[in-house]
Amino acid sequence: MEDLLITKRHLAGVALIAAAAITLVGCSSSSGSSTTSTISKAKAETATSAAAFGGMKGLIAAANAEGQLNVITLPPSWANYGKIIALFEKTYPKIKINSANPNGSSANEVSAAEAQKGESTAPDVFDIGTAVLDQNLDLVAPYKVSNWADIPADFKDPSGKWYYDYTGLMSIGYDSSKVKDAPKTYADLLKDNDKVAIKGDPTQANEAASAIYLAALQNKGSADNIQPGIDFFTKLKAAGDFNNVLPTQATVNSGETPVVLQWSYNNLAWGPEAGSAGNANWKVVIPTGSAALGSYYNQAINVDAPDPAAARLWEEFIYTPAVQNLYLAAGAYPATLAALEKNKTVDAATLKTVGAPPSNFVQLTADQATAAATLLSAKWAAAIK
């Protein structure tokens, strides 16, 4: 794979298209629909499609009656979730979104669902990594969105318990004013004492774990063998190059975390794309020397969602072309990209700017992710002690 330095122009038109393309679920006019819902909460909790509500108008009415939606671990800069949440509230003004723990992990989503079960503050929906989800399938309820056929068969559970939403590529973000030599591979990170940070604890957070997975690919490991990735971070720690600070926009701007390994869409969001709030010297590169690593996150509905109709409406909304294009505008590849291209509903200018998904894309399967997570749980603490 050629050295890929990622840049992305502002795509103001995409937000405009998304806001105007109220080929959203049921059309925006339905958000103010006078349709009344007679469906009980118990029936909403077991609904596996909009048909259980009598169609989209009934689903919208039931969600409006609930009046809120609880999401969790969705930072505004992550895959365009700030714009996505704003568009949902504009489209359905009777529903207020409560966003909890925006900088949390997939494991935090599970612990919140368990600790707050039966409470009005419990998460309604999850945006969750595969390894954590696979260990907690009892927490999710089956539901199939109206354009279920647009999601590839291997991107979803046949019963509707989970479905991929988007992926980025694991990348190196670095401050070009502080890093002497632009890194192209993980091996380059051992050369200049550049203090490399990852996004949290890899035994808890999928993004952090994926930095270790790519280290394995970069060091002759594989999706079935991530031990070389753990070994790499042991070397990084021994060399004084591992930075045990949780990176944020603030730490990037201050120079505290001059190198960050995270998803491409998150690194992009901290650079010039953030305008005056970002770091003008922040560069993003997809490491060469191995396959590109991605990891689709999963949408799922909490089986004990306090707002079961709003949770289902959120999923319908997420898979509309408008929202899938908002993922793409952030540099994340949406799950329905092939259908968007086939149906000519993709924002072609955005896709051209972001670029097609790489041909050497690798993602761990659910079984591989579970095995990798088990190994990390056993060995990570010792690797960086």
mmCIF file of N, CA and C in Angstrom, residues 21-90:
data_model
loop_
_atom_site.group_PDB
_atom_site.id
_atom_site.type_symbol
_atom_site.label_atom_id
_atom_site.label_comp_id
_atom_site.label_asym_id
_atom_site.label_seq_id
_atom_site.Cartn_x
_atom_site.Cartn_y
_atom_site.Cartn_z
ATOM 1 N N ALA A 21 -31.930 16.700 2.693
ATOM 2 C CA ALA A 21 -32.344 15.423 2.116
ATOM 3 C C ALA A 21 -33.279 14.730 3.055
ATOM 4 N N ILE A 22 -34.413 15.274 3.232
ATOM 5 C CA ILE A 22 -35.323 14.651 4.167
ATOM 6 C C ILE A 22 -36.085 13.582 3.408
ATOM 7 N N THR A 23 -35.240 12.750 2.773
ATOM 8 C CA THR A 23 -35.567 11.412 2.403
ATOM 9 C C THR A 23 -35.126 10.601 3.606
ATOM 10 N N LEU A 24 -35.103 11.282 4.737
ATOM 11 C CA LEU A 24 -34.891 10.608 6.006
ATOM 12 C C LEU A 24 -36.095 9.730 6.278
ATOM 13 N N VAL A 25 -36.029 9.010 7.360
ATOM 14 C CA VAL A 25 -37.113 8.103 7.680
ATOM 15 C C VAL A 25 -38.440 8.823 7.796
ATOM 16 N N GLY A 26 -39.373 8.418 7.002
ATOM 17 C CA GLY A 26 -40.720 8.932 7.099
ATOM 18 C C GLY A 26 -40.868 10.376 6.708
ATOM 19 N N CYS A 27 -39.770 11.061 6.290
ATOM 20 C CA CYS A 27 -39.743 12.479 5.951
ATOM 21 C C CYS A 27 -39.884 13.330 7.201
ATOM 22 N N SER A 28 -39.255 14.514 7.162
ATOM 23 C CA SER A 28 -39.262 15.365 8.347
ATOM 24 C C SER A 28 -40.655 15.832 8.706
ATOM 25 N N SER A 29 -41.533 15.928 7.715
ATOM 26 C CA SER A 29 -42.884 16.364 8.025
ATOM 27 C C SER A 29 -43.571 15.416 8.993
ATOM 28 N N SER A 30 -43.111 14.173 9.012
ATOM 29 C CA SER A 30 -43.706 13.193 9.913
ATOM 30 C C SER A 30 -43.356 13.463 11.361
ATOM 31 N N SER A 31 -42.251 14.240 11.579
ATOM 32 C CA SER A 31 -41.850 14.511 12.962
ATOM 33 C C SER A 31 -42.892 15.328 13.694
ATOM 34 N N GLY A 32 -43.654 16.090 12.939
ATOM 35 C CA GLY A 32 -44.711 16.865 13.565
ATOM 36 C C GLY A 32 -46.069 16.246 13.335
ATOM 37 N N SER A 33 -46.082 14.989 12.977
ATOM 38 C CA SER A 33 -47.322 14.296 12.638
ATOM 39 C C SER A 33 -48.300 14.300 13.802
ATOM 40 N N SER A 34 -49.568 14.408 13.481
ATOM 41 C CA SER A 34 -50.598 14.381 14.524
ATOM 42 C C SER A 34 -51.029 12.958 14.837
ATOM 43 N N THR A 35 -50.395 11.992 14.161
ATOM 44 C CA THR A 35 -50.723 10.594 14.419
ATOM 45 C C THR A 35 -50.505 10.280 15.897
ATOM 46 N N THR A 36 -51.438 9.655 16.512
ATOM 47 C CA THR A 36 -51.285 9.281 17.919
ATOM 48 C C THR A 36 -50.911 7.812 18.012
ATOM 49 N N SER A 37 -50.132 7.498 19.022
ATOM 50 C CA SER A 37 -49.666 6.130 19.183
ATOM 51 C C SER A 37 -50.491 5.406 20.231
ATOM 52 N N THR A 38 -50.924 4.229 19.894
ATOM 53 C CA THR A 38 -51.665 3.424 20.861
ATOM 54 C C THR A 38 -50.839 2.219 21.303
ATOM 55 N N ILE A 39 -49.609 2.137 20.816
ATOM 56 C CA ILE A 39 -48.774 0.989 21.131
ATOM 57 C C ILE A 39 -48.260 1.102 22.564
ATOM 58 N N SER A 40 -48.287 0.021 23.289
ATOM 59 C CA SER A 40 -47.814 0.021 24.668
ATOM 60 C C SER A 40 -46.290 -0.060 24.700
ATOM 61 N N LYS A 41 -45.713 0.310 25.841
ATOM 62 C CA LYS A 41 -44.266 0.206 25.974
ATOM 63 C C LYS A 41 -43.824 -1.243 25.830
ATOM 64 N N ALA A 42 -44.606 -2.167 26.381
ATOM 65 C CA ALA A 42 -44.253 -3.584 26.292
ATOM 66 C C ALA A 42 -44.181 -4.035 24.838
ATOM 67 N N LYS A 43 -45.111 -3.548 24.005
ATOM 68 C CA LYS A 43 -45.092 -3.927 22.596
ATOM 69 C C LYS A 43 -43.925 -3.249 21.881
ATOM 70 N N ALA A 44 -43.623 -2.009 22.255
ATOM 71 C CA ALA A 44 -42.482 -1.311 21.656
ATOM 72 C C ALA A 44 -41.183 -2.035 21.972
ATOM 73 N N GLU A 45 -41.090 -2.565 23.179
ATOM 74 C CA GLU A 45 -39.869 -3.256 23.597
ATOM 75 C C GLU A 45 -39.603 -4.520 22.789
ATOM 76 N N THR A 46 -40.650 -5.103 22.230
ATOM 77 C CA THR A 46 -40.484 -6.352 21.470
ATOM 78 C C THR A 46 -40.622 -6.146 19.967
ATOM 79 N N ALA A 47 -40.788 -4.892 19.539
ATOM 80 C CA ALA A 47 -40.954 -4.615 18.112
ATOM 81 C C ALA A 47 -39.669 -4.930 17.357
ATOM 82 N N THR A 48 -39.791 -5.705 16.309
ATOM 83 C CA THR A 48 -38.615 -6.073 15.521
ATOM 84 C C THR A 48 -38.544 -5.354 14.184
ATOM 85 N N SER A 49 -39.530 -4.502 13.915
ATOM 86 C CA SER A 49 -39.506 -3.658 12.718
ATOM 87 C C SER A 49 -40.542 -2.555 12.895
ATOM 88 N N ALA A 50 -40.504 -1.584 11.997
ATOM 89 C CA ALA A 50 -41.470 -0.478 12.066
ATOM 90 C C ALA A 50 -42.898 -0.971 11.867
ATOM 91 N N ALA A 51 -43.045 -2.125 11.236
ATOM 92 C CA ALA A 51 -44.384 -2.668 10.995
ATOM 93 C C ALA A 51 -45.148 -2.882 12.298
ATOM 94 N N ALA A 52 -44.443 -3.156 13.384
ATOM 95 C CA ALA A 52 -45.100 -3.371 14.679
ATOM 96 C C ALA A 52 -45.798 -2.109 15.175
ATOM 97 N N PHE A 53 -45.378 -0.953 14.651
ATOM 98 C CA PHE A 53 -45.990 0.319 15.023
ATOM 99 C C PHE A 53 -47.019 0.778 13.981
ATOM 100 N N GLY A 54 -47.256 -0.074 12.986
ATOM 101 C CA GLY A 54 -48.139 0.302 11.896
ATOM 102 C C GLY A 54 -47.435 1.102 10.822
ATOM 103 N N GLY A 55 -46.094 1.092 10.847
ATOM 104 C CA GLY A 55 -45.307 1.845 9.873
ATOM 105 C C GLY A 55 -44.556 2.985 10.528
ATOM 106 N N MET A 56 -43.855 3.761 9.705
ATOM 107 C CA MET A 56 -42.996 4.814 10.225
ATOM 108 C C MET A 56 -43.769 5.899 10.971
ATOM 109 N N LYS A 57 -44.958 6.259 10.494
ATOM 110 C CA LYS A 57 -45.720 7.299 11.189
ATOM 111 C C LYS A 57 -46.051 6.870 12.612
ATOM 112 N N GLY A 58 -46.409 5.609 12.788
ATOM 113 C CA GLY A 58 -46.706 5.101 14.120
ATOM 114 C C GLY A 58 -45.470 5.059 15.000
ATOM 115 N N LEU A 59 -44.332 4.678 14.405
ATOM 116 C CA LEU A 59 -43.078 4.643 15.161
ATOM 117 C C LEU A 59 -42.703 6.054 15.613
ATOM 118 N N ILE A 60 -42.819 7.023 14.710
ATOM 119 C CA ILE A 60 -42.486 8.412 15.056
ATOM 120 C C ILE A 60 -43.397 8.925 16.164
ATOM 121 N N ALA A 61 -44.685 8.612 16.055
ATOM 122 C CA ALA A 61 -45.633 9.056 17.089
ATOM 123 C C ALA A 61 -45.291 8.453 18.447
ATOM 124 N N ALA A 62 -44.942 7.167 18.457
ATOM 125 C CA ALA A 62 -44.588 6.504 19.717
ATOM 126 C C ALA A 62 -43.309 7.099 20.296
ATOM 127 N N ALA A 63 -42.335 7.390 19.433
ATOM 128 C CA ALA A 63 -41.084 7.996 19.901
ATOM 129 C C ALA A 63 -41.324 9.412 20.416
ATOM 130 N N ASN A 64 -42.183 10.172 19.715
ATOM 131 C CA ASN A 64 -42.525 11.521 20.168
ATOM 132 C C ASN A 64 -43.164 11.482 21.554
ATOM 133 N N ALA A 65 -43.994 10.478 21.789
ATOM 134 C CA ALA A 65 -44.658 10.348 23.082
ATOM 135 C C ALA A 65 -43.641 10.093 24.201
ATOM 136 N N GLU A 66 -42.578 9.367 23.885
ATOM 137 C CA GLU A 66 -41.527 9.134 24.883
ATOM 138 C C GLU A 66 -40.734 10.418 25.148
ATOM 139 N N GLY A 67 -40.465 11.151 24.100
ATOM 140 C CA GLY A 67 -39.889 12.488 24.253
ATOM 141 C C GLY A 67 -38.401 12.586 24.507
ATOM 142 N N GLN A 68 -37.717 11.445 24.584
ATOM 143 C CA GLN A 68 -36.269 11.512 24.801
ATOM 144 C C GLN A 68 -35.591 10.274 24.232
ATOM 145 N N LEU A 69 -34.276 10.387 24.067
ATOM 146 C CA LEU A 69 -33.440 9.280 23.627
ATOM 147 C C LEU A 69 -32.118 9.397 24.354
ATOM 148 N N ASN A 70 -31.683 8.310 24.972
ATOM 149 C CA ASN A 70 -30.411 8.301 25.696
ATOM 150 C C ASN A 70 -29.337 7.612 24.859
ATOM 151 N N VAL A 71 -28.310 8.370 24.459
ATOM 152 C CA VAL A 71 -27.160 7.793 23.772
ATOM 153 C C VAL A 71 -25.967 7.860 24.707
ATOM 154 N N ILE A 72 -24.918 7.115 24.374
ATOM 155 C CA ILE A 72 -23.765 7.046 25.271
ATOM 156 C C ILE A 72 -22.490 6.877 24.455
ATOM 157 N N THR A 73 -21.404 7.451 24.956
ATOM 158 C CA THR A 73 -20.055 7.401 24.370
ATOM 159 C C THR A 73 -20.035 7.870 22.918
ATOM 160 N N LEU A 74 -20.663 9.004 22.639
ATOM 161 C CA LEU A 74 -20.658 9.573 21.289
ATOM 162 C C LEU A 74 -20.093 10.999 21.327
ATOM 163 N N PRO A 75 -18.769 11.147 21.293
ATOM 164 C CA PRO A 75 -18.196 12.496 21.250
ATOM 165 C C PRO A 75 -18.658 13.227 19.987
ATOM 166 N N PRO A 76 -18.920 14.522 20.070
ATOM 167 C CA PRO A 76 -19.386 15.259 18.892
ATOM 168 C C PRO A 76 -18.447 15.167 17.694
ATOM 169 N N SER A 77 -17.131 15.064 17.946
ATOM 170 C CA SER A 77 -16.171 15.015 16.838
ATOM 171 C C SER A 77 -15.986 13.608 16.279
ATOM 172 N N TRP A 78 -16.570 12.610 16.918
ATOM 173 C CA TRP A 78 -16.382 11.210 16.516
ATOM 174 C C TRP A 78 -17.342 10.882 15.371
ATOM 175 N N ALA A 79 -16.781 10.660 14.185
ATOM 176 C CA ALA A 79 -17.560 10.222 13.021
ATOM 177 C C ALA A 79 -18.764 11.125 12.734
ATOM 178 N N ASN A 80 -18.635 12.399 13.071
ATOM 179 C CA ASN A 80 -19.670 13.401 12.789
ATOM 180 C C ASN A 80 -20.886 13.292 13.710
ATOM 181 N N TYR A 81 -20.741 12.703 14.890
ATOM 182 C CA TYR A 81 -21.906 12.521 15.754
ATOM 183 C C TYR A 81 -22.496 13.844 16.244
ATOM 184 N N GLY A 82 -21.697 14.895 16.322
ATOM 185 C CA GLY A 82 -22.265 16.183 16.687
ATOM 186 C C GLY A 82 -23.321 16.624 15.688
ATOM 187 N N LYS A 83 -23.002 16.508 14.391
ATOM 188 C CA LYS A 83 -23.954 16.888 13.342
ATOM 189 C C LYS A 83 -25.103 15.884 13.257
ATOM 190 N N ILE A 84 -24.809 14.612 13.491
ATOM 191 C CA ILE A 84 -25.846 13.591 13.405
ATOM 192 C C ILE A 84 -26.897 13.803 14.501
ATOM 193 N N ILE A 85 -26.436 14.055 15.715
ATOM 194 C CA ILE A 85 -27.369 14.301 16.820
ATOM 195 C C ILE A 85 -28.186 15.562 16.555
ATOM 196 N N ALA A 86 -27.516 16.610 16.071
ATOM 197 C CA ALA A 86 -28.227 17.858 15.778
ATOM 198 C C ALA A 86 -29.285 17.658 14.699
ATOM 199 N N LEU A 87 -28.977 16.853 13.687
ATOM 200 C CA LEU A 87 -29.929 16.603 12.606
ATOM 201 C C LEU A 87 -31.123 15.789 13.100
ATOM 202 N N PHE A 88 -30.867 14.835 13.993
ATOM 203 C CA PHE A 88 -31.969 14.053 14.559
ATOM 204 C C PHE A 88 -32.928 14.971 15.315
ATOM 205 N N GLU A 89 -32.374 15.844 16.164
ATOM 206 C CA GLU A 89 -33.222 16.730 16.961
ATOM 207 C C GLU A 89 -33.954 17.750 16.084
ATOM 208 N N LYS A 90 -33.342 18.134 14.969
ATOM 209 C CA LYS A 90 -34.020 19.041 14.034
ATOM 210 C C LYS A 90 -35.147 18.308 13.316
#
